[in-house]
Tab-separated table of C-alpha atoms in Angstrom:
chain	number	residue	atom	x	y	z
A	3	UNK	CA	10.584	0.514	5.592
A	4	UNK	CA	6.665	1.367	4.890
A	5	UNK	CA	7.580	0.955	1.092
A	6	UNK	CA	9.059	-2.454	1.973
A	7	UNK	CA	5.850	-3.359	4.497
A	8	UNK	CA	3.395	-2.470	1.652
A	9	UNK	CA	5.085	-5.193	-0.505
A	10	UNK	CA	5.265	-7.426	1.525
A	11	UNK	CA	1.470	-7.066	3.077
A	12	UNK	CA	0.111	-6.944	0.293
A	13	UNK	CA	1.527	-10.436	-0.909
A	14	UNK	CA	0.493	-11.640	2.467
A	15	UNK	CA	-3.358	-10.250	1.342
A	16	UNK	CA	-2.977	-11.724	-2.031
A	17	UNK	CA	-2.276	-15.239	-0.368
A	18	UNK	CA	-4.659	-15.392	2.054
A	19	UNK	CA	-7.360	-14.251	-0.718
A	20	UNK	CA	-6.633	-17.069	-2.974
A	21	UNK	CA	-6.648	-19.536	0.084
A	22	UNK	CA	-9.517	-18.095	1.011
A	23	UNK	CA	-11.089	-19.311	-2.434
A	24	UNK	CA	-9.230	-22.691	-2.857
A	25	UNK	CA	-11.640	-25.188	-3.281
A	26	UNK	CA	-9.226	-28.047	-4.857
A	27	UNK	CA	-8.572	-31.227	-3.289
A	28	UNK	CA	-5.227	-30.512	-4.224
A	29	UNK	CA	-2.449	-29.156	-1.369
A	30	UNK	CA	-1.092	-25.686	-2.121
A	31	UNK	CA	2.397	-25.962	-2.983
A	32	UNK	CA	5.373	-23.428	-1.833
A	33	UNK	CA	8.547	-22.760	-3.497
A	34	UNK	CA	11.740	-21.354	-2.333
A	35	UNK	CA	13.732	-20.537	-4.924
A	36	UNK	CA	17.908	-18.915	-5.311
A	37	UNK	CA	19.226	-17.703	-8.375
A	38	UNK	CA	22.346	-15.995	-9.176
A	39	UNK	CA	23.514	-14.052	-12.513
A	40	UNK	CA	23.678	-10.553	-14.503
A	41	UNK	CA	21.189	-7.746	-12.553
A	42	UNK	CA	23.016	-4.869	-13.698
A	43	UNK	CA	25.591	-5.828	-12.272
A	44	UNK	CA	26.586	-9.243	-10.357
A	45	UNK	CA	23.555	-9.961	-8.252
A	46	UNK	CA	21.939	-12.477	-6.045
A	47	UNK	CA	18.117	-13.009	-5.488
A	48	UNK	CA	15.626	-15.199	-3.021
A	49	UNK	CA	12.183	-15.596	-3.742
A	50	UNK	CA	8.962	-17.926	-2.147
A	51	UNK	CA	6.245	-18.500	-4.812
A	52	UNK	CA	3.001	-19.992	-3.808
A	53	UNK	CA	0.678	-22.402	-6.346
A	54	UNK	CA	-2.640	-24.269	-5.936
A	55	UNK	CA	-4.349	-22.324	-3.894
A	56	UNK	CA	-7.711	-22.561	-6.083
A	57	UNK	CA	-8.638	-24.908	-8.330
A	58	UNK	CA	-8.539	-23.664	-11.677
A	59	UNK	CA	-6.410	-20.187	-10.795
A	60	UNK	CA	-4.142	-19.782	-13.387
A	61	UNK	CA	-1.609	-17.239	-11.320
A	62	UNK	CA	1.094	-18.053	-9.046
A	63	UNK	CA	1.799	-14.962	-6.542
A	64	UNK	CA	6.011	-14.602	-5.833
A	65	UNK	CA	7.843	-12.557	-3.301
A	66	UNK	CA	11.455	-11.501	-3.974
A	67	UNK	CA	14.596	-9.437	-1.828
A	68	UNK	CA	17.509	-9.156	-4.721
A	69	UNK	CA	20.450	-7.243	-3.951
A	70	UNK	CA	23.279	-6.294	-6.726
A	71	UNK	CA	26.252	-4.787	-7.135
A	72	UNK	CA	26.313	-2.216	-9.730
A	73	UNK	CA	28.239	0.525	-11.371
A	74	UNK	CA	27.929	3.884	-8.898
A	75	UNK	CA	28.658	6.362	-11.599
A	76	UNK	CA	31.253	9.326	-11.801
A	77	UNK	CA	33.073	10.119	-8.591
A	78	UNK	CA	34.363	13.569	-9.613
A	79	UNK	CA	30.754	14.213	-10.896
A	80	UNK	CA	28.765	13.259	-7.973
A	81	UNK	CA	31.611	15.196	-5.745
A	82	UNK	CA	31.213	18.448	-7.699
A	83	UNK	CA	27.186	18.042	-7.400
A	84	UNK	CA	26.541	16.613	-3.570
A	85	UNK	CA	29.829	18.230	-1.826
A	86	UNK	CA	32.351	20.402	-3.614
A	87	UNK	CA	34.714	21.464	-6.518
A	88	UNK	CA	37.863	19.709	-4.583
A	89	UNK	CA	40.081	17.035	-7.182
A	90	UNK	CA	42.581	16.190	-4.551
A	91	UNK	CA	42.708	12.346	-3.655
A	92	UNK	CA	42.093	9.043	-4.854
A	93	UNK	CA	38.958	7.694	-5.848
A	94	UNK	CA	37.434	4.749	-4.857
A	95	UNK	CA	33.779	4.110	-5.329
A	96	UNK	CA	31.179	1.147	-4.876
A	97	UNK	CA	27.208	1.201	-4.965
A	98	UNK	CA	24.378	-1.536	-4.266
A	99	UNK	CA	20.453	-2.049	-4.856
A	100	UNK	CA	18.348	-3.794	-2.754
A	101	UNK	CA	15.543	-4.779	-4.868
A	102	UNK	CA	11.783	-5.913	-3.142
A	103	UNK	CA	9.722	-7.478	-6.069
A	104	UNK	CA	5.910	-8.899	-6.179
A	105	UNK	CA	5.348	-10.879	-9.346
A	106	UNK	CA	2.203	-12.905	-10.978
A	107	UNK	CA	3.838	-15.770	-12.440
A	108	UNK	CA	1.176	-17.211	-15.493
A	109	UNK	CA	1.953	-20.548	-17.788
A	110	UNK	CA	3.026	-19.788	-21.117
A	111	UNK	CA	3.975	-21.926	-24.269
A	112	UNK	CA	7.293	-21.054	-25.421
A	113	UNK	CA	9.262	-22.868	-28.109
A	114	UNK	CA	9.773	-26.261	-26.768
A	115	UNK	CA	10.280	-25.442	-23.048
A	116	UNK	CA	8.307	-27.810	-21.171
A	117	UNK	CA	7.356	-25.489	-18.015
A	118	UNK	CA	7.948	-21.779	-19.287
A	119	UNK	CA	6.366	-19.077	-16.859
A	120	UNK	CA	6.101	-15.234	-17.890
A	121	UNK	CA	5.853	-13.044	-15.117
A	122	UNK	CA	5.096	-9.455	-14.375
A	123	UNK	CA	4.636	-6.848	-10.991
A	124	UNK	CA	5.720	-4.178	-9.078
A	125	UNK	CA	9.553	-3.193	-7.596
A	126	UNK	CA	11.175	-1.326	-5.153
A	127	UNK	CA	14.693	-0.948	-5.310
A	128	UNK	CA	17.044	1.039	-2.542
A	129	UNK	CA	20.205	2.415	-3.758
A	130	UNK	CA	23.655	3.448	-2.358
A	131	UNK	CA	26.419	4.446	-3.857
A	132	UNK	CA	29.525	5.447	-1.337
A	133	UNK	CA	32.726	7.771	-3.205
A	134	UNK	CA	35.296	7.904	-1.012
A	135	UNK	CA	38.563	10.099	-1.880
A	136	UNK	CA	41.646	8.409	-0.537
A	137	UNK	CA	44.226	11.142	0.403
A	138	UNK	CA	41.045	13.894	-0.128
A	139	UNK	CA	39.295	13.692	2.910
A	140	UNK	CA	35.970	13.026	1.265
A	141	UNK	CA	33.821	10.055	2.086
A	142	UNK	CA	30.231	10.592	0.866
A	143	UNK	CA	26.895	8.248	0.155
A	144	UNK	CA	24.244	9.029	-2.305
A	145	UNK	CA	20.742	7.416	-1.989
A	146	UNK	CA	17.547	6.773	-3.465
A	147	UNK	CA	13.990	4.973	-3.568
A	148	UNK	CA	12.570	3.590	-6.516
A	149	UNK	CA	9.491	2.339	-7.622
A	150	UNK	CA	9.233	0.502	-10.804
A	151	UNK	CA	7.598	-2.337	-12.646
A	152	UNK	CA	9.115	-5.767	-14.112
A	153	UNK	CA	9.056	-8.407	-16.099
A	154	UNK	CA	10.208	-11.171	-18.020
A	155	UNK	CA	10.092	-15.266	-19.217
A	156	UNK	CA	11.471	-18.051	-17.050
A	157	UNK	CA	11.917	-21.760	-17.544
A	158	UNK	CA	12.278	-24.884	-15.255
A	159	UNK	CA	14.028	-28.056	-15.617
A	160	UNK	CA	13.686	-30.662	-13.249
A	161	UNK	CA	16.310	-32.282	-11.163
A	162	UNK	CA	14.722	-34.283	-8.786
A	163	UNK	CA	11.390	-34.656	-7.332
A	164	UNK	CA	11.430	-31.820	-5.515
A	165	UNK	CA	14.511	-29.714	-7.282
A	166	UNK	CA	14.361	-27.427	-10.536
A	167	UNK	CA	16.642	-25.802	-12.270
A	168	UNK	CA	15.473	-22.310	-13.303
A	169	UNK	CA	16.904	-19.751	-15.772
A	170	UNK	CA	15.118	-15.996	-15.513
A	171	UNK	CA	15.718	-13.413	-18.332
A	172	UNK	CA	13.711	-10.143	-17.331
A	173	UNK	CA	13.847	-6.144	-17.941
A	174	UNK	CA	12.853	-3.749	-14.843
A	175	UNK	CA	12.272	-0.073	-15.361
A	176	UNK	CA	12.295	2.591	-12.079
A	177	UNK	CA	10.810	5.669	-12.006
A	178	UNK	CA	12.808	8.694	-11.265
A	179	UNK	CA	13.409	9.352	-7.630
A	180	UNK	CA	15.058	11.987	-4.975
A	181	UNK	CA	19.087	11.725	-5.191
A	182	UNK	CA	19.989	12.936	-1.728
A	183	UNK	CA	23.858	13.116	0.006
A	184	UNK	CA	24.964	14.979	2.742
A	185	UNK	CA	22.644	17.786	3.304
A	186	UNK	CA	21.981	18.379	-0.961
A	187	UNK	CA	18.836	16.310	-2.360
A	188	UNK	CA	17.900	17.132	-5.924
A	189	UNK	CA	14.611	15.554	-6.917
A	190	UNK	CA	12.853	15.261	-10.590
A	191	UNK	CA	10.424	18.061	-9.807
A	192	UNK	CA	12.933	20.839	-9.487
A	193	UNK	CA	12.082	20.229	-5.329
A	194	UNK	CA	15.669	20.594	-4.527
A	195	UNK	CA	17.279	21.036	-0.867
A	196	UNK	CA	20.770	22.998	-0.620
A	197	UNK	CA	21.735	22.794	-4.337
A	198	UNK	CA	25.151	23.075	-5.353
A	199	UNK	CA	25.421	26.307	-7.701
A	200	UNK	CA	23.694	26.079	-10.954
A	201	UNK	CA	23.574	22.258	-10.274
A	202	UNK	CA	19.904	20.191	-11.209
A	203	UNK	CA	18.646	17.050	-10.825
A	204	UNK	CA	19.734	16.285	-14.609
A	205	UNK	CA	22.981	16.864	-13.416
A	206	UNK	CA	23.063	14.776	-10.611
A	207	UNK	CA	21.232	11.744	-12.833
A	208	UNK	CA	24.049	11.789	-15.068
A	209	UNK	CA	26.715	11.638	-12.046
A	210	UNK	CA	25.053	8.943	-10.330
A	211	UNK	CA	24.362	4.793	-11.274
A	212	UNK	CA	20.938	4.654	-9.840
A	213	UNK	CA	19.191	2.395	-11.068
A	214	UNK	CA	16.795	2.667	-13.949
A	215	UNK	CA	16.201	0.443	-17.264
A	216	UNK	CA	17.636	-2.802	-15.320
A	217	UNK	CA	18.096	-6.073	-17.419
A	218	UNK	CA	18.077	-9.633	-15.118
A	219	UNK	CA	19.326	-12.755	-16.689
A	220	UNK	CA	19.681	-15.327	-13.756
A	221	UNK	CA	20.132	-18.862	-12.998
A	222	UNK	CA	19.431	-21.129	-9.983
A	223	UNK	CA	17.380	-23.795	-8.222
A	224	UNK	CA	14.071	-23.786	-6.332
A	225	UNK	CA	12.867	-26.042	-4.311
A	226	UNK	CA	8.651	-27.363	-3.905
A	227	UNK	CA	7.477	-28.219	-0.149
């Protein structure tokens, strides 16, 4: 949660900085924003951005909470790593990111799009992946923090006054982070708690889905206050 908090107050700081400086007759304007589409997986994202704060300031600060479902990785893998060399049972596996973003959005020229943004800033992504073994008596999470960076090119399309339609193509990247299940953690440093045998982070990376070079490509509306 103090990942999350830091995110968040420190688009709270960046807002109330460029208030602090607005010196336009104009009103600042808010947008709330939902898009849906491809995040490595099928994913869903919400997102406030906040415009005209001072006259002349070409930036447009954006908060963001995505979540996604994605691919968890190799259940026999992660089993053999995390808990033990058992095969007995069935299977079944899901995993999800929770995704905190804080983008600069800047006005850009691109082909003929009329209102084309590029956008860049900072991520945190939670992930989860659960392997349960129907039949094995196994039922196991693995989790892990992220930090990472993103960006990309969106473009609007107006529908009404107050309406757009948006369409988002972006690339994320996250920076390795401690895989930890059960009472076994493996973490890029070698730092590892209860290791399996001869088992490494490397080999718990290649068991597990979490997430790293993430493309977006996302459609939705947004709506101006």
């Amino acid at each position: 949660m103090r990942a999350i908090s830091m995110i968040v107050t420190a688009g709270l700081m960046l807002a109330t900085s460029l208030a602090a400086q607005s010196g336009s007759p104009s009103p600042a304007e808010f947008t709330a924003g939902l898009q849906l589409g491809y995040a490595s997986g099928f994913g869903i994202q919400v997102h406030g951005t906040a415009a005209g704060f001072a006259d002349g300031f070409p930036l447009r600060p954006r908060f963001g909470i995505g979540y996604a479902s994605v691919e968890p990785g190799r259940a026999l893998d992660a089993r053999r790593v995390f808990i033990n060399n058992n095969t007995n049972g069935t299977p079944e596996e899901r995993a999800r990111v929770w995704n905190f973003k804080l983008d600069l959005l800047f006005p850009v020229e691109v082909l003929a799009l009329r209102r084309a943004y590029a956008f860049g800033g900072v991520r945190h992504a939670r992930f989860n992946a659960n392997f349960r073994f129907v039949g094995g008596n196994e039922d196991f999470d693995v989790r892990s923090k992220h930090w990472g960076l993103g960006g990309g090119l969106e473009s609007y399309f107006g529908v009404s006054p107050r309406v757009d339609m948006v369409f988002t193509a972006g690339l994320e990247y996250f920076f390795a982070s401690t895989l930890t299940a059960h009472d076994t953690a493996y973490s890029p440093d070698g730092d590892d708690v209860n290791p399996r045998e001869d088992y490494t982070y490397a080999d718990a990376d290649a068991a597990v889905g979490q997430p790293k070079l993430a493309p977006n490509l996302l459609m939705g509306f947004s709506y101006r206050f």
